[in-house]
Amino acid sequence: MVNIDQLKVLIMEDQYPTFTDEQLMAMSVMYDNIYQLAYICCLAKASADEITIGAITIKNSADMWNNMAKMFLDQYNKDINGGKATSITGKVPRRVDEQ
């Protein structure tokens, strides 16, 4: 199970609240890797047009959340590949002769 407090820091939940603690807890049961869950959360945050905090409404930046999602997906892929990057550059599939 993913540590909810660490997840909240990764997805900037204090600054941009989107999920309740109950929602994050339920999702943490479904996902074993914090980066995988952070990826899912960032994609969900990217789909919102606006974020409302009390009486304040802020226009959402989907690009920011999509960039963060990509970063978490890259880290998740690195974790499941035993700490090895998928390629030297990280931009293309790994070549056969890469270590």
mmCIF file of N, CA and C in Angstrom:
data_model
loop_
_atom_site.group_PDB
_atom_site.id
_atom_site.type_symbol
_atom_site.label_atom_id
_atom_site.label_comp_id
_atom_site.label_asym_id
_atom_site.label_seq_id
_atom_site.Cartn_x
_atom_site.Cartn_y
_atom_site.Cartn_z
ATOM 1 N N MET A 1 0.845 -1.187 0.000
ATOM 2 C CA MET A 1 0.000 0.000 0.000
ATOM 3 C C MET A 1 0.885 1.243 0.000
ATOM 4 N N VAL A 2 0.499 2.220 -0.787
ATOM 5 C CA VAL A 2 1.247 3.458 -0.943
ATOM 6 C C VAL A 2 1.039 4.361 0.274
ATOM 7 N N ASN A 3 2.114 5.041 0.705
ATOM 8 C CA ASN A 3 2.037 5.991 1.802
ATOM 9 C C ASN A 3 1.329 7.249 1.309
ATOM 10 N N ILE A 4 0.178 7.536 1.871
ATOM 11 C CA ILE A 4 -0.666 8.646 1.424
ATOM 12 C C ILE A 4 0.007 10.003 1.648
ATOM 13 N N ASP A 5 0.694 10.171 2.779
ATOM 14 C CA ASP A 5 1.347 11.453 3.053
ATOM 15 C C ASP A 5 2.442 11.745 2.027
ATOM 16 N N GLN A 6 3.223 10.749 1.655
ATOM 17 C CA GLN A 6 4.256 10.929 0.635
ATOM 18 C C GLN A 6 3.620 11.224 -0.724
ATOM 19 N N LEU A 7 2.544 10.522 -1.030
ATOM 20 C CA LEU A 7 1.842 10.746 -2.292
ATOM 21 C C LEU A 7 1.336 12.186 -2.384
ATOM 22 N N LYS A 8 0.773 12.690 -1.296
ATOM 23 C CA LYS A 8 0.261 14.058 -1.284
ATOM 24 C C LYS A 8 1.353 15.067 -1.597
ATOM 25 N N VAL A 9 2.561 14.827 -1.103
ATOM 26 C CA VAL A 9 3.681 15.722 -1.395
ATOM 27 C C VAL A 9 4.023 15.655 -2.879
ATOM 28 N N LEU A 10 4.110 14.448 -3.428
ATOM 29 C CA LEU A 10 4.470 14.277 -4.835
ATOM 30 C C LEU A 10 3.480 14.952 -5.773
ATOM 31 N N ILE A 11 2.198 14.836 -5.480
ATOM 32 C CA ILE A 11 1.176 15.382 -6.381
ATOM 33 C C ILE A 11 0.713 16.782 -5.958
ATOM 34 N N MET A 12 1.456 17.399 -5.029
ATOM 35 C CA MET A 12 1.204 18.771 -4.591
ATOM 36 C C MET A 12 -0.242 18.967 -4.130
ATOM 37 N N GLU A 13 -0.727 18.032 -3.369
ATOM 38 C CA GLU A 13 -2.119 18.056 -2.933
ATOM 39 C C GLU A 13 -2.412 19.216 -1.979
ATOM 40 N N ASP A 14 -1.405 19.703 -1.239
ATOM 41 C CA ASP A 14 -1.620 20.852 -0.350
ATOM 42 C C ASP A 14 -1.903 22.125 -1.145
ATOM 43 N N GLN A 15 -1.143 22.324 -2.240
ATOM 44 C CA GLN A 15 -1.316 23.524 -3.047
ATOM 45 C C GLN A 15 -2.487 23.418 -4.012
ATOM 46 N N TYR A 16 -2.731 22.210 -4.537
ATOM 47 C CA TYR A 16 -3.782 21.982 -5.535
ATOM 48 C C TYR A 16 -4.652 20.798 -5.121
ATOM 49 N N PRO A 17 -5.510 20.997 -4.112
ATOM 50 C CA PRO A 17 -6.307 19.868 -3.616
ATOM 51 C C PRO A 17 -7.331 19.397 -4.647
ATOM 52 N N THR A 18 -7.327 18.100 -4.865
ATOM 53 C CA THR A 18 -8.258 17.491 -5.812
ATOM 54 C C THR A 18 -8.948 16.289 -5.199
ATOM 55 N N PHE A 19 -8.215 15.536 -4.389
ATOM 56 C CA PHE A 19 -8.709 14.279 -3.850
ATOM 57 C C PHE A 19 -8.946 14.370 -2.345
ATOM 58 N N THR A 20 -9.923 13.624 -1.879
ATOM 59 C CA THR A 20 -10.116 13.489 -0.435
ATOM 60 C C THR A 20 -9.150 12.424 0.073
ATOM 61 N N ASP A 21 -8.935 12.411 1.370
ATOM 62 C CA ASP A 21 -8.085 11.375 1.961
ATOM 63 C C ASP A 21 -8.667 9.987 1.694
ATOM 64 N N GLU A 22 -9.985 9.885 1.705
ATOM 65 C CA GLU A 22 -10.634 8.595 1.462
ATOM 66 C C GLU A 22 -10.381 8.124 0.028
ATOM 67 N N GLN A 23 -10.430 9.043 -0.929
ATOM 68 C CA GLN A 23 -10.150 8.674 -2.321
ATOM 69 C C GLN A 23 -8.707 8.201 -2.482
ATOM 70 N N LEU A 24 -7.785 8.939 -1.888
ATOM 71 C CA LEU A 24 -6.372 8.553 -1.982
ATOM 72 C C LEU A 24 -6.126 7.219 -1.295
ATOM 73 N N MET A 25 -6.776 6.991 -0.172
ATOM 74 C CA MET A 25 -6.621 5.717 0.543
ATOM 75 C C MET A 25 -7.148 4.568 -0.308
ATOM 76 N N ALA A 26 -8.293 4.751 -0.929
ATOM 77 C CA ALA A 26 -8.867 3.704 -1.776
ATOM 78 C C ALA A 26 -7.958 3.418 -2.967
ATOM 79 N N MET A 27 -7.403 4.457 -3.568
ATOM 80 C CA MET A 27 -6.496 4.251 -4.702
ATOM 81 C C MET A 27 -5.195 3.593 -4.259
ATOM 82 N N SER A 28 -4.751 3.904 -3.051
ATOM 83 C CA SER A 28 -3.488 3.330 -2.568
ATOM 84 C C SER A 28 -3.589 1.824 -2.373
ATOM 85 N N VAL A 29 -4.798 1.328 -2.173
ATOM 86 C CA VAL A 29 -5.004 -0.117 -2.055
ATOM 87 C C VAL A 29 -4.879 -0.789 -3.421
ATOM 88 N N MET A 30 -5.250 -0.075 -4.474
ATOM 89 C CA MET A 30 -5.230 -0.639 -5.825
ATOM 90 C C MET A 30 -3.847 -0.637 -6.462
ATOM 91 N N TYR A 31 -2.987 0.298 -6.058
ATOM 92 C CA TYR A 31 -1.671 0.455 -6.682
ATOM 93 C C TYR A 31 -0.570 0.211 -5.663
ATOM 94 N N ASP A 32 0.443 -0.548 -6.053
ATOM 95 C CA ASP A 32 1.548 -0.880 -5.148
ATOM 96 C C ASP A 32 2.699 0.124 -5.236
ATOM 97 N N ASN A 33 2.812 0.817 -6.353
ATOM 98 C CA ASN A 33 3.952 1.696 -6.583
ATOM 99 C C ASN A 33 3.507 3.150 -6.476
ATOM 100 N N ILE A 34 4.212 3.934 -5.670
ATOM 101 C CA ILE A 34 3.830 5.335 -5.445
ATOM 102 C C ILE A 34 3.911 6.148 -6.725
ATOM 103 N N TYR A 35 4.888 5.834 -7.590
ATOM 104 C CA TYR A 35 5.031 6.592 -8.835
ATOM 105 C C TYR A 35 3.913 6.266 -9.817
ATOM 106 N N GLN A 36 3.467 5.027 -9.807
ATOM 107 C CA GLN A 36 2.343 4.639 -10.659
ATOM 108 C C GLN A 36 1.080 5.386 -10.221
ATOM 109 N N LEU A 37 0.841 5.435 -8.923
ATOM 110 C CA LEU A 37 -0.339 6.131 -8.415
ATOM 111 C C LEU A 37 -0.220 7.648 -8.625
ATOM 112 N N ALA A 38 0.971 8.198 -8.462
ATOM 113 C CA ALA A 38 1.177 9.625 -8.711
ATOM 114 C C ALA A 38 0.892 9.949 -10.177
ATOM 115 N N TYR A 39 1.281 9.043 -11.071
ATOM 116 C CA TYR A 39 0.993 9.193 -12.500
ATOM 117 C C TYR A 39 -0.512 9.273 -12.731
ATOM 118 N N ILE A 40 -1.263 8.340 -12.141
ATOM 119 C CA ILE A 40 -2.718 8.303 -12.280
ATOM 120 C C ILE A 40 -3.340 9.587 -11.723
ATOM 121 N N CYS A 41 -2.865 10.028 -10.574
ATOM 122 C CA CYS A 41 -3.412 11.238 -9.949
ATOM 123 C C CYS A 41 -3.136 12.481 -10.797
ATOM 124 N N CYS A 42 -1.943 12.577 -11.349
ATOM 125 C CA CYS A 42 -1.610 13.742 -12.182
ATOM 126 C C CYS A 42 -2.450 13.771 -13.450
ATOM 127 N N LEU A 43 -2.708 12.610 -14.035
ATOM 128 C CA LEU A 43 -3.579 12.574 -15.206
ATOM 129 C C LEU A 43 -4.985 13.044 -14.850
ATOM 130 N N ALA A 44 -5.465 12.645 -13.671
ATOM 131 C CA ALA A 44 -6.789 13.083 -13.226
ATOM 132 C C ALA A 44 -6.800 14.597 -13.006
ATOM 133 N N LYS A 45 -5.723 15.126 -12.407
ATOM 134 C CA LYS A 45 -5.647 16.564 -12.174
ATOM 135 C C LYS A 45 -5.573 17.331 -13.489
ATOM 136 N N ALA A 46 -4.940 16.759 -14.502
ATOM 137 C CA ALA A 46 -4.817 17.425 -15.800
ATOM 138 C C ALA A 46 -6.166 17.581 -16.488
ATOM 139 N N SER A 47 -7.101 16.720 -16.160
ATOM 140 C CA SER A 47 -8.408 16.766 -16.822
ATOM 141 C C SER A 47 -9.337 17.836 -16.266
ATOM 142 N N ALA A 48 -8.998 18.416 -15.125
ATOM 143 C CA ALA A 48 -9.841 19.460 -14.526
ATOM 144 C C ALA A 48 -9.568 20.805 -15.181
ATOM 145 N N ASP A 49 -10.620 21.555 -15.507
ATOM 146 C CA ASP A 49 -10.455 22.871 -16.116
ATOM 147 C C ASP A 49 -10.050 23.923 -15.083
ATOM 148 N N GLU A 50 -10.602 23.796 -13.875
ATOM 149 C CA GLU A 50 -10.343 24.749 -12.810
ATOM 150 C C GLU A 50 -10.189 24.011 -11.493
ATOM 151 N N ILE A 51 -9.455 24.633 -10.579
ATOM 152 C CA ILE A 51 -9.310 24.102 -9.227
ATOM 153 C C ILE A 51 -9.884 25.141 -8.276
ATOM 154 N N THR A 52 -10.810 24.718 -7.415
ATOM 155 C CA THR A 52 -11.432 25.628 -6.472
ATOM 156 C C THR A 52 -10.970 25.302 -5.062
ATOM 157 N N ILE A 53 -10.447 26.334 -4.396
ATOM 158 C CA ILE A 53 -10.018 26.217 -3.006
ATOM 159 C C ILE A 53 -10.804 27.257 -2.230
ATOM 160 N N GLY A 54 -11.805 26.805 -1.490
ATOM 161 C CA GLY A 54 -12.676 27.739 -0.785
ATOM 162 C C GLY A 54 -13.397 28.640 -1.769
ATOM 163 N N ALA A 55 -13.211 29.949 -1.631
ATOM 164 C CA ALA A 55 -13.864 30.915 -2.513
ATOM 165 C C ALA A 55 -12.994 31.281 -3.720
ATOM 166 N N ILE A 56 -11.801 30.711 -3.796
ATOM 167 C CA ILE A 56 -10.867 31.044 -4.871
ATOM 168 C C ILE A 56 -10.898 29.962 -5.945
ATOM 169 N N THR A 57 -10.991 30.375 -7.197
ATOM 170 C CA THR A 57 -10.954 29.459 -8.331
ATOM 171 C C THR A 57 -9.741 29.797 -9.184
ATOM 172 N N ILE A 58 -8.932 28.775 -9.479
ATOM 173 C CA ILE A 58 -7.707 28.951 -10.252
ATOM 174 C C ILE A 58 -7.831 28.146 -11.536
ATOM 175 N N LYS A 59 -7.446 28.764 -12.672
ATOM 176 C CA LYS A 59 -7.431 28.040 -13.937
ATOM 177 C C LYS A 59 -6.343 26.969 -13.856
ATOM 178 N N ASN A 60 -6.688 25.775 -14.254
ATOM 179 C CA ASN A 60 -5.773 24.643 -14.168
ATOM 180 C C ASN A 60 -4.799 24.643 -15.343
ATOM 181 N N SER A 61 -3.592 24.188 -15.091
ATOM 182 C CA SER A 61 -2.574 24.049 -16.134
ATOM 183 C C SER A 61 -2.409 22.566 -16.458
ATOM 184 N N ALA A 62 -3.096 22.095 -17.485
ATOM 185 C CA ALA A 62 -3.008 20.686 -17.865
ATOM 186 C C ALA A 62 -1.589 20.313 -18.261
ATOM 187 N N ASP A 63 -0.855 21.246 -18.872
ATOM 188 C CA ASP A 63 0.522 20.950 -19.280
ATOM 189 C C ASP A 63 1.396 20.599 -18.079
ATOM 190 N N MET A 64 1.235 21.344 -16.995
ATOM 191 C CA MET A 64 2.024 21.067 -15.800
ATOM 192 C C MET A 64 1.751 19.652 -15.299
ATOM 193 N N TRP A 65 0.480 19.277 -15.200
ATOM 194 C CA TRP A 65 0.125 17.952 -14.682
ATOM 195 C C TRP A 65 0.543 16.847 -15.650
ATOM 196 N N ASN A 66 0.428 17.083 -16.944
ATOM 197 C CA ASN A 66 0.873 16.079 -17.920
ATOM 198 C C ASN A 66 2.386 15.895 -17.872
ATOM 199 N N ASN A 67 3.134 16.984 -17.671
ATOM 200 C CA ASN A 67 4.584 16.875 -17.535
ATOM 201 C C ASN A 67 4.961 16.106 -16.271
ATOM 202 N N MET A 68 4.259 16.398 -15.185
ATOM 203 C CA MET A 68 4.515 15.659 -13.949
ATOM 204 C C MET A 68 4.151 14.190 -14.121
ATOM 205 N N ALA A 69 3.036 13.923 -14.798
ATOM 206 C CA ALA A 69 2.617 12.539 -15.033
ATOM 207 C C ALA A 69 3.693 11.791 -15.801
ATOM 208 N N LYS A 70 4.265 12.415 -16.828
ATOM 209 C CA LYS A 70 5.325 11.772 -17.598
ATOM 210 C C LYS A 70 6.537 11.471 -16.723
ATOM 211 N N MET A 71 6.883 12.413 -15.846
ATOM 212 C CA MET A 71 8.012 12.208 -14.945
ATOM 213 C C MET A 71 7.760 11.006 -14.031
ATOM 214 N N PHE A 72 6.545 10.903 -13.496
ATOM 215 C CA PHE A 72 6.221 9.776 -12.618
ATOM 216 C C PHE A 72 6.158 8.461 -13.388
ATOM 217 N N LEU A 73 5.670 8.499 -14.622
ATOM 218 C CA LEU A 73 5.638 7.293 -15.443
ATOM 219 C C LEU A 73 7.058 6.818 -15.748
ATOM 220 N N ASP A 74 7.950 7.749 -16.055
ATOM 221 C CA ASP A 74 9.351 7.384 -16.298
ATOM 222 C C ASP A 74 9.966 6.742 -15.057
ATOM 223 N N GLN A 75 9.692 7.310 -13.885
ATOM 224 C CA GLN A 75 10.235 6.743 -12.642
ATOM 225 C C GLN A 75 9.639 5.367 -12.367
ATOM 226 N N TYR A 76 8.344 5.202 -12.619
ATOM 227 C CA TYR A 76 7.692 3.910 -12.433
ATOM 228 C C TYR A 76 8.315 2.866 -13.363
ATOM 229 N N ASN A 77 8.503 3.226 -14.629
ATOM 230 C CA ASN A 77 9.117 2.291 -15.578
ATOM 231 C C ASN A 77 10.532 1.922 -15.152
ATOM 232 N N LYS A 78 11.255 2.879 -14.612
ATOM 233 C CA LYS A 78 12.603 2.601 -14.109
ATOM 234 C C LYS A 78 12.539 1.630 -12.930
ATOM 235 N N ASP A 79 11.575 1.834 -12.041
ATOM 236 C CA ASP A 79 11.412 0.949 -10.876
ATOM 237 C C ASP A 79 11.103 -0.483 -11.293
ATOM 238 N N ILE A 80 10.214 -0.655 -12.267
ATOM 239 C CA ILE A 80 9.823 -2.017 -12.637
ATOM 240 C C ILE A 80 10.875 -2.699 -13.506
ATOM 241 N N ASN A 81 11.818 -1.913 -14.054
ATOM 242 C CA ASN A 81 12.906 -2.488 -14.839
ATOM 243 C C ASN A 81 14.157 -2.704 -13.990
ATOM 244 N N GLY A 82 14.004 -2.787 -12.692
ATOM 245 C CA GLY A 82 15.136 -3.040 -11.812
ATOM 246 C C GLY A 82 16.109 -1.881 -11.695
ATOM 247 N N GLY A 83 15.609 -0.663 -11.827
ATOM 248 C CA GLY A 83 16.463 0.511 -11.692
ATOM 249 C C GLY A 83 17.162 0.913 -12.969
ATOM 250 N N LYS A 84 16.932 0.188 -14.053
ATOM 251 C CA LYS A 84 17.578 0.514 -15.318
ATOM 252 C C LYS A 84 16.661 1.416 -16.133
ATOM 253 N N ALA A 85 17.247 2.440 -16.738
ATOM 254 C CA ALA A 85 16.485 3.299 -17.636
ATOM 255 C C ALA A 85 16.142 2.507 -18.888
ATOM 256 N N THR A 86 15.097 2.928 -19.576
ATOM 257 C CA THR A 86 14.691 2.214 -20.779
ATOM 258 C C THR A 86 15.631 2.487 -21.945
ATOM 259 N N SER A 87 16.406 3.552 -21.902
ATOM 260 C CA SER A 87 17.405 3.845 -22.931
ATOM 261 C C SER A 87 18.390 4.846 -22.356
ATOM 262 N N ILE A 88 19.464 5.091 -23.082
ATOM 263 C CA ILE A 88 20.448 6.065 -22.620
ATOM 264 C C ILE A 88 19.823 7.448 -22.543
ATOM 265 N N THR A 89 19.077 7.815 -23.562
ATOM 266 C CA THR A 89 18.476 9.150 -23.621
ATOM 267 C C THR A 89 17.139 9.228 -22.903
ATOM 268 N N GLY A 90 16.484 8.090 -22.727
ATOM 269 C CA GLY A 90 15.153 8.081 -22.145
ATOM 270 C C GLY A 90 14.072 8.445 -23.141
ATOM 271 N N LYS A 91 14.445 8.678 -24.401
ATOM 272 C CA LYS A 91 13.498 9.130 -25.413
ATOM 273 C C LYS A 91 13.075 8.022 -26.383
ATOM 274 N N VAL A 92 13.884 7.001 -26.520
ATOM 275 C CA VAL A 92 13.599 5.939 -27.477
ATOM 276 C C VAL A 92 13.730 4.576 -26.803
ATOM 277 N N PRO A 93 13.144 3.527 -27.384
ATOM 278 C CA PRO A 93 13.319 2.204 -26.804
ATOM 279 C C PRO A 93 14.798 1.838 -26.723
ATOM 280 N N ARG A 94 15.125 1.051 -25.736
ATOM 281 C CA ARG A 94 16.508 0.658 -25.498
ATOM 282 C C ARG A 94 17.069 -0.151 -26.657
ATOM 283 N N ARG A 95 18.307 0.136 -27.042
ATOM 284 C CA ARG A 95 18.980 -0.624 -28.077
ATOM 285 C C ARG A 95 19.481 -1.930 -27.492
ATOM 286 N N VAL A 96 19.695 -2.901 -28.331
ATOM 287 C CA VAL A 96 20.156 -4.231 -27.908
ATOM 288 C C VAL A 96 21.533 -4.143 -27.263
ATOM 289 N N ASP A 97 22.414 -3.272 -27.766
ATOM 290 C CA ASP A 97 23.773 -3.200 -27.254
ATOM 291 C C ASP A 97 23.934 -2.272 -26.052
ATOM 292 N N GLU A 98 22.856 -1.638 -25.565
ATOM 293 C CA GLU A 98 22.927 -0.811 -24.367
ATOM 294 C C GLU A 98 22.916 -1.689 -23.133
ATOM 295 N N GLN A 99 23.652 -1.276 -22.126
ATOM 296 C CA GLN A 99 23.700 -2.040 -20.870
ATOM 297 C C GLN A 99 22.693 -1.510 -19.892
#
